[in-house]
């Protein structure tokens, strides 16, 4: 089990580090890769992470996939909780690494890559938009 948890932690670390790192570096001088570059960074990190961890842990890498595997009974509840804990730890470690290696001005301005609600949209409107656009239902 330890080997599988380390694989999930590493895969999630890689996904967050390269994905969020791509978002964070868009404000660097001569960083002209834009939205396409960010999408490619996420896609490649996810593809490589899954390929690297598939044979070890199943390549879940994000809690949503682990929850889905639990729902269809491809993983037991105890393993799912351990996977999710490893994934969350990997994500936090990646965010901490990004914060440590990038200049403070960049991470502060971009709020570490987290999305924000536009000033012209209320919280209720944002929740409604998210509920309609999300394929979770």
XYZ file of N, CA and C in Angstrom:
411
model
N 0.828 -1.208 0.000
C 0.000 0.000 0.000
C 0.866 1.262 0.000
N 1.979 1.225 0.695
C 2.844 2.407 0.752
C 3.306 2.816 -0.640
N 3.678 1.842 -1.435
C 4.140 2.140 -2.802
C 3.039 2.819 -3.617
N 1.805 2.353 -3.464
C 0.692 2.959 -4.201
C 0.428 4.376 -3.733
N 0.516 4.603 -2.429
C 0.268 5.941 -1.895
C 1.351 6.923 -2.340
N 2.598 6.472 -2.356
C 3.689 7.332 -2.830
C 3.487 7.658 -4.306
N 3.034 6.683 -5.086
C 2.768 6.926 -6.507
C 1.676 7.979 -6.678
N 0.605 7.885 -5.916
C -0.472 8.877 -5.998
C 0.022 10.255 -5.566
N 0.783 10.303 -4.486
C 1.328 11.572 -4.003
C 2.216 12.199 -5.081
N 3.118 11.413 -5.645
C 4.031 11.928 -6.667
C 3.271 12.378 -7.916
N 2.321 11.573 -8.376
C 1.557 11.926 -9.570
C 0.760 13.205 -9.382
N 0.129 13.343 -8.224
C -0.647 14.554 -7.937
C 0.273 15.752 -7.782
N 1.414 15.540 -7.140
C 2.406 16.614 -7.023
C 2.777 17.127 -8.409
N 3.073 16.206 -9.314
C 3.476 16.585 -10.662
C 2.366 17.347 -11.378
N 1.136 16.865 -11.266
C 0.014 17.526 -11.920
C -0.159 18.957 -11.413
N -0.140 19.140 -10.114
C -0.333 20.476 -9.541
C 0.880 21.369 -9.796
N 2.078 20.811 -9.644
C 3.279 21.620 -9.831
C 3.359 22.166 -11.255
N 3.174 21.313 -12.246
C 3.281 21.779 -13.628
C 2.041 22.558 -14.067
N 0.864 22.135 -13.640
C -0.359 22.835 -14.018
C -0.448 24.219 -13.404
N -0.384 24.272 -12.084
C -0.453 25.574 -11.402
C 0.801 26.396 -11.694
N 1.934 25.725 -11.847
C 3.165 26.436 -12.188
C 3.057 27.135 -13.530
N 2.390 26.503 -14.492
C 2.186 27.139 -15.800
C 1.329 28.385 -15.660
N 0.304 28.310 -14.825
C -0.549 29.487 -14.589
C 0.274 30.599 -13.953
N 1.082 30.241 -12.974
C 1.852 31.242 -12.242
C 2.909 31.925 -13.111
N 3.474 31.193 -14.047
C 4.566 31.773 -14.840
C 4.089 32.602 -16.027
N 2.794 32.693 -16.243
C 2.303 33.517 -17.360
C 2.621 34.994 -17.173
N 2.878 35.418 -15.951
C 3.219 36.827 -15.700
C 4.702 37.107 -15.821
N 5.493 36.102 -16.125
C 6.919 36.317 -16.300
C 7.171 37.034 -17.624
N 8.239 37.816 -17.685
C 8.585 38.459 -18.961
C 8.833 37.404 -20.045
N 8.370 37.680 -21.218
C 8.523 36.807 -22.385
C 7.816 35.458 -22.227
N 6.872 35.369 -21.323
C 6.078 34.145 -21.184
C 4.855 34.307 -22.072
N 4.975 33.910 -23.318
C 3.904 34.141 -24.276
C 3.174 32.859 -24.679
N 3.153 31.876 -23.789
C 2.496 30.614 -24.131
C 0.989 30.658 -23.913
N 0.487 31.587 -23.141
C -0.943 31.826 -22.975
C -1.763 30.632 -22.512
N -3.042 30.693 -22.842
C -3.982 29.670 -22.405
C -3.666 28.297 -22.997
N -3.238 28.281 -24.240
C -2.874 27.013 -24.873
C -1.714 26.349 -24.134
N -0.728 27.116 -23.757
C 0.412 26.587 -23.008
C -0.001 26.045 -21.657
N -0.902 26.756 -20.996
C -1.405 26.296 -19.703
C -2.161 24.979 -19.870
N -3.010 24.908 -20.892
C -3.773 23.683 -21.151
C -2.847 22.519 -21.489
N -1.831 22.788 -22.302
C -0.869 21.740 -22.648
C -0.091 21.266 -21.431
N 0.297 22.196 -20.570
C 1.021 21.816 -19.348
C 0.165 20.895 -18.478
N -1.098 21.267 -18.307
C -2.004 20.414 -17.522
C -2.196 19.052 -18.188
N -2.472 19.063 -19.471
C -2.724 17.815 -20.187
C -1.528 16.888 -20.193
N -0.345 17.442 -20.477
C 0.866 16.616 -20.483
C 1.206 16.100 -19.090
N 1.072 16.948 -18.082
C 1.348 16.508 -16.710
C 0.396 15.384 -16.307
N -0.867 15.527 -16.672
C -1.847 14.497 -16.350
C -1.542 13.200 -17.101
N -1.245 13.303 -18.397
C -0.947 12.112 -19.197
C 0.306 11.396 -18.696
N 1.346 12.152 -18.424
C 2.591 11.549 -17.943
C 2.391 10.977 -16.541
N 1.673 11.716 -15.693
C 1.415 11.232 -14.335
C 0.622 9.933 -14.321
N -0.398 9.860 -15.155
C -1.190 8.629 -15.234
C -0.334 7.491 -15.779
N 0.414 7.761 -16.830
C 1.270 6.724 -17.416
C 2.293 6.213 -16.403
N 2.851 7.108 -15.613
C 3.877 6.726 -14.644
C 3.317 5.954 -13.458
N 2.056 6.203 -13.102
C 1.501 5.590 -11.893
C 0.449 4.511 -12.165
N 0.058 4.337 -13.407
C -1.023 3.400 -13.747
C -0.746 1.987 -13.238
N 0.434 1.478 -13.494
C 0.745 0.104 -13.109
C 0.936 -0.050 -11.604
N 1.201 1.046 -10.911
C 1.451 0.979 -9.471
C 0.163 1.173 -8.672
N -0.548 2.276 -8.963
C -1.698 2.641 -8.134
C -3.005 2.771 -8.912
N -2.947 2.632 -10.198
C -4.141 2.830 -11.009
C -4.209 4.206 -11.632
N -3.284 5.096 -11.250
C -3.199 6.420 -11.861
C -4.399 7.308 -11.615
N -4.938 7.311 -10.408
C -6.099 8.160 -10.115
C -5.719 9.644 -10.138
N -4.752 10.021 -9.349
C -4.147 11.356 -9.261
C -5.037 12.466 -8.713
N -6.338 12.362 -8.819
C -7.214 13.390 -8.246
C -8.342 12.710 -7.474
N -8.796 13.340 -6.385
C -9.842 12.724 -5.569
C -11.126 12.396 -6.321
N -11.462 13.162 -7.345
C -12.699 12.888 -8.094
C -12.636 11.520 -8.774
N -11.487 11.174 -9.319
C -11.348 9.869 -9.955
C -11.392 8.767 -8.910
N -10.725 8.992 -7.789
C -10.759 8.007 -6.709
C -12.185 7.815 -6.209
N -12.928 8.904 -6.056
C -14.332 8.794 -5.617
C -15.160 8.028 -6.636
N -14.902 8.262 -7.898
C -15.596 7.522 -8.946
C -15.275 6.042 -8.897
N -14.020 5.726 -8.675
C -13.625 4.312 -8.564
C -14.251 3.656 -7.339
N -14.389 4.423 -6.277
C -15.063 3.916 -5.080
C -16.540 3.675 -5.368
N -17.158 4.595 -6.092
C -18.589 4.473 -6.401
C -18.890 3.234 -7.238
N -17.967 2.871 -8.130
C -18.207 1.678 -8.954
C -17.504 0.440 -8.386
N -17.057 0.575 -7.147
C -16.473 -0.528 -6.389
C -15.196 -1.118 -6.998
N -14.389 -0.260 -7.589
C -13.087 -0.702 -8.100
C -11.988 -0.502 -7.054
N -12.345 0.155 -5.937
C -11.422 0.386 -4.835
C -12.242 0.354 -3.547
N -11.672 -0.172 -2.478
C -12.405 -0.222 -1.202
C -12.308 1.129 -0.494
N -13.186 1.348 0.480
C -13.300 2.646 1.154
C -12.006 3.041 1.868
N -11.365 2.098 2.528
C -10.125 2.412 3.255
C -9.041 2.869 2.281
N -8.864 2.137 1.202
C -7.860 2.514 0.202
C -8.200 3.861 -0.425
N -9.480 4.095 -0.692
C -9.898 5.371 -1.288
C -9.546 6.540 -0.370
N -9.811 6.393 0.913
C -9.483 7.470 1.857
C -7.976 7.700 1.921
N -7.204 6.632 1.904
C -5.748 6.770 1.919
C -5.243 7.411 0.626
N -5.823 7.018 -0.513
C -5.458 7.627 -1.795
C -5.740 9.124 -1.772
N -6.932 9.483 -1.308
C -7.314 10.895 -1.275
C -6.395 11.683 -0.356
N -6.041 11.112 0.788
C -5.107 11.785 1.698
C -3.757 11.992 1.015
N -3.265 10.981 0.307
C -1.988 11.098 -0.404
C -2.084 12.149 -1.509
N -3.200 12.175 -2.225
C -3.388 13.156 -3.296
C -3.425 14.572 -2.745
N -4.130 14.767 -1.647
C -4.197 16.103 -1.042
C -2.826 16.542 -0.538
N -2.105 15.612 0.060
C -0.749 15.934 0.526
C 0.150 16.290 -0.658
N 0.054 15.537 -1.728
C 0.841 15.839 -2.927
C 0.527 17.216 -3.486
N -0.756 17.576 -3.503
C -1.161 18.889 -3.999
C -0.636 20.011 -3.112
N -0.723 19.825 -1.809
C -0.228 20.839 -0.875
C 1.290 20.989 -1.002
N 1.997 19.872 -1.093
C 3.455 19.937 -1.249
C 3.840 20.644 -2.551
N 3.086 20.401 -3.619
C 3.362 21.070 -4.890
C 3.135 22.575 -4.767
N 2.048 22.970 -4.126
C 1.770 24.399 -3.939
C 2.848 25.056 -3.086
N 3.292 24.353 -2.055
C 4.359 24.893 -1.204
C 5.667 25.028 -1.995
N 5.929 24.068 -2.869
C 7.137 24.124 -3.694
C 7.068 25.294 -4.667
N 5.910 25.478 -5.291
C 5.733 26.614 -6.201
C 5.964 27.919 -5.454
N 5.381 28.023 -4.279
C 5.530 29.247 -3.496
C 6.986 29.476 -3.099
N 7.708 28.385 -2.854
C 9.111 28.509 -2.449
C 10.023 28.904 -3.604
N 9.719 28.445 -4.820
C 10.642 28.684 -5.936
C 10.300 29.913 -6.772
N 9.092 30.406 -6.696
C 8.720 31.586 -7.485
C 8.802 32.844 -6.632
N 9.075 33.985 -7.248
C 9.125 35.240 -6.494
C 7.787 35.540 -5.816
N 7.849 36.100 -4.636
C 6.641 36.380 -3.855
C 5.635 37.258 -4.559
N 6.105 38.218 -5.339
C 5.190 39.106 -6.048
C 4.302 38.363 -7.029
N 4.826 37.329 -7.635
C 4.054 36.555 -8.615
C 2.973 35.745 -7.914
N 3.333 35.067 -6.847
C 2.351 34.216 -6.171
C 1.270 35.036 -5.491
N 1.620 36.205 -5.000
C 0.627 37.044 -4.332
C -0.379 37.625 -5.325
N 0.109 38.121 -6.453
C -0.767 38.728 -7.459
C -1.753 37.709 -8.014
N -1.297 36.509 -8.255
C -2.144 35.490 -8.869
C -2.833 34.589 -7.862
N -2.705 34.868 -6.572
C -3.352 34.076 -5.515
C -3.043 32.592 -5.676
N -1.808 32.292 -6.035
C -1.344 30.907 -6.221
C -2.148 30.165 -7.276
N -2.675 30.875 -8.251
C -3.369 30.229 -9.361
C -4.823 29.890 -9.112
N -5.378 30.310 -7.993
C -6.776 29.996 -7.719
C -7.696 30.935 -8.486
N -8.798 30.420 -9.003
C -9.741 31.281 -9.717
C -10.504 32.179 -8.738
N -10.920 33.335 -9.226
C -11.721 34.239 -8.415
C -12.985 34.610 -9.169
N -13.963 35.048 -8.426
C -15.225 35.483 -9.021
C -15.055 36.926 -9.489
N -15.516 37.211 -10.698
C -15.430 38.573 -11.230
C -16.224 39.526 -10.342
N -15.787 40.763 -10.281
C -16.430 41.764 -9.438
C -17.882 42.014 -9.848
N -18.237 41.725 -11.098
C -19.593 41.979 -11.588
C -20.543 40.809 -11.352
N -20.060 39.721 -10.745
C -20.897 38.535 -10.497
C -21.041 38.326 -8.997
N -22.275 38.128 -8.553
C -22.515 37.884 -7.138
C -22.179 36.436 -6.796
N -22.076 36.136 -5.519
C -21.786 34.771 -5.083
C -22.888 33.817 -5.534
N -24.136 34.230 -5.419
C -25.250 33.389 -5.855
C -25.208 33.086 -7.342
N -24.872 34.108 -8.137
C -24.747 33.897 -9.576
C -23.595 32.940 -9.890
N -22.498 33.092 -9.181
C -21.344 32.225 -9.410
C -21.680 30.770 -9.081
N -22.389 30.549 -7.992
C -22.791 29.190 -7.617
C -23.727 28.605 -8.661
N -24.653 29.408 -9.153
C -25.591 28.946 -10.185
C -24.849 28.588 -11.470
N -23.938 29.434 -11.895
C -23.155 29.163 -13.105
C -22.356 27.879 -12.935
N -21.712 27.726 -11.795
C -20.915 26.526 -11.536
C -21.797 25.277 -11.532
N -22.956 25.372 -10.923
C -23.865 24.217 -10.858
C -24.338 23.798 -12.246
N -24.598 24.770 -13.111
C -25.082 24.461 -14.456
C -23.951 23.919 -15.333
N -22.777 24.510 -15.235
C -21.679 24.122 -16.118
C -20.939 22.873 -15.685
N -21.055 22.499 -14.442
C -20.297 21.339 -13.942
C -21.005 20.048 -14.294
N -20.274 19.090 -14.828
C -20.896 17.803 -15.209
C -21.003 16.851 -14.027
N -21.151 17.358 -12.828
C -21.202 16.491 -11.645
C -22.589 15.892 -11.415
N -23.589 16.355 -12.107
C -24.940 15.852 -11.882
C -25.337 15.074 -13.073
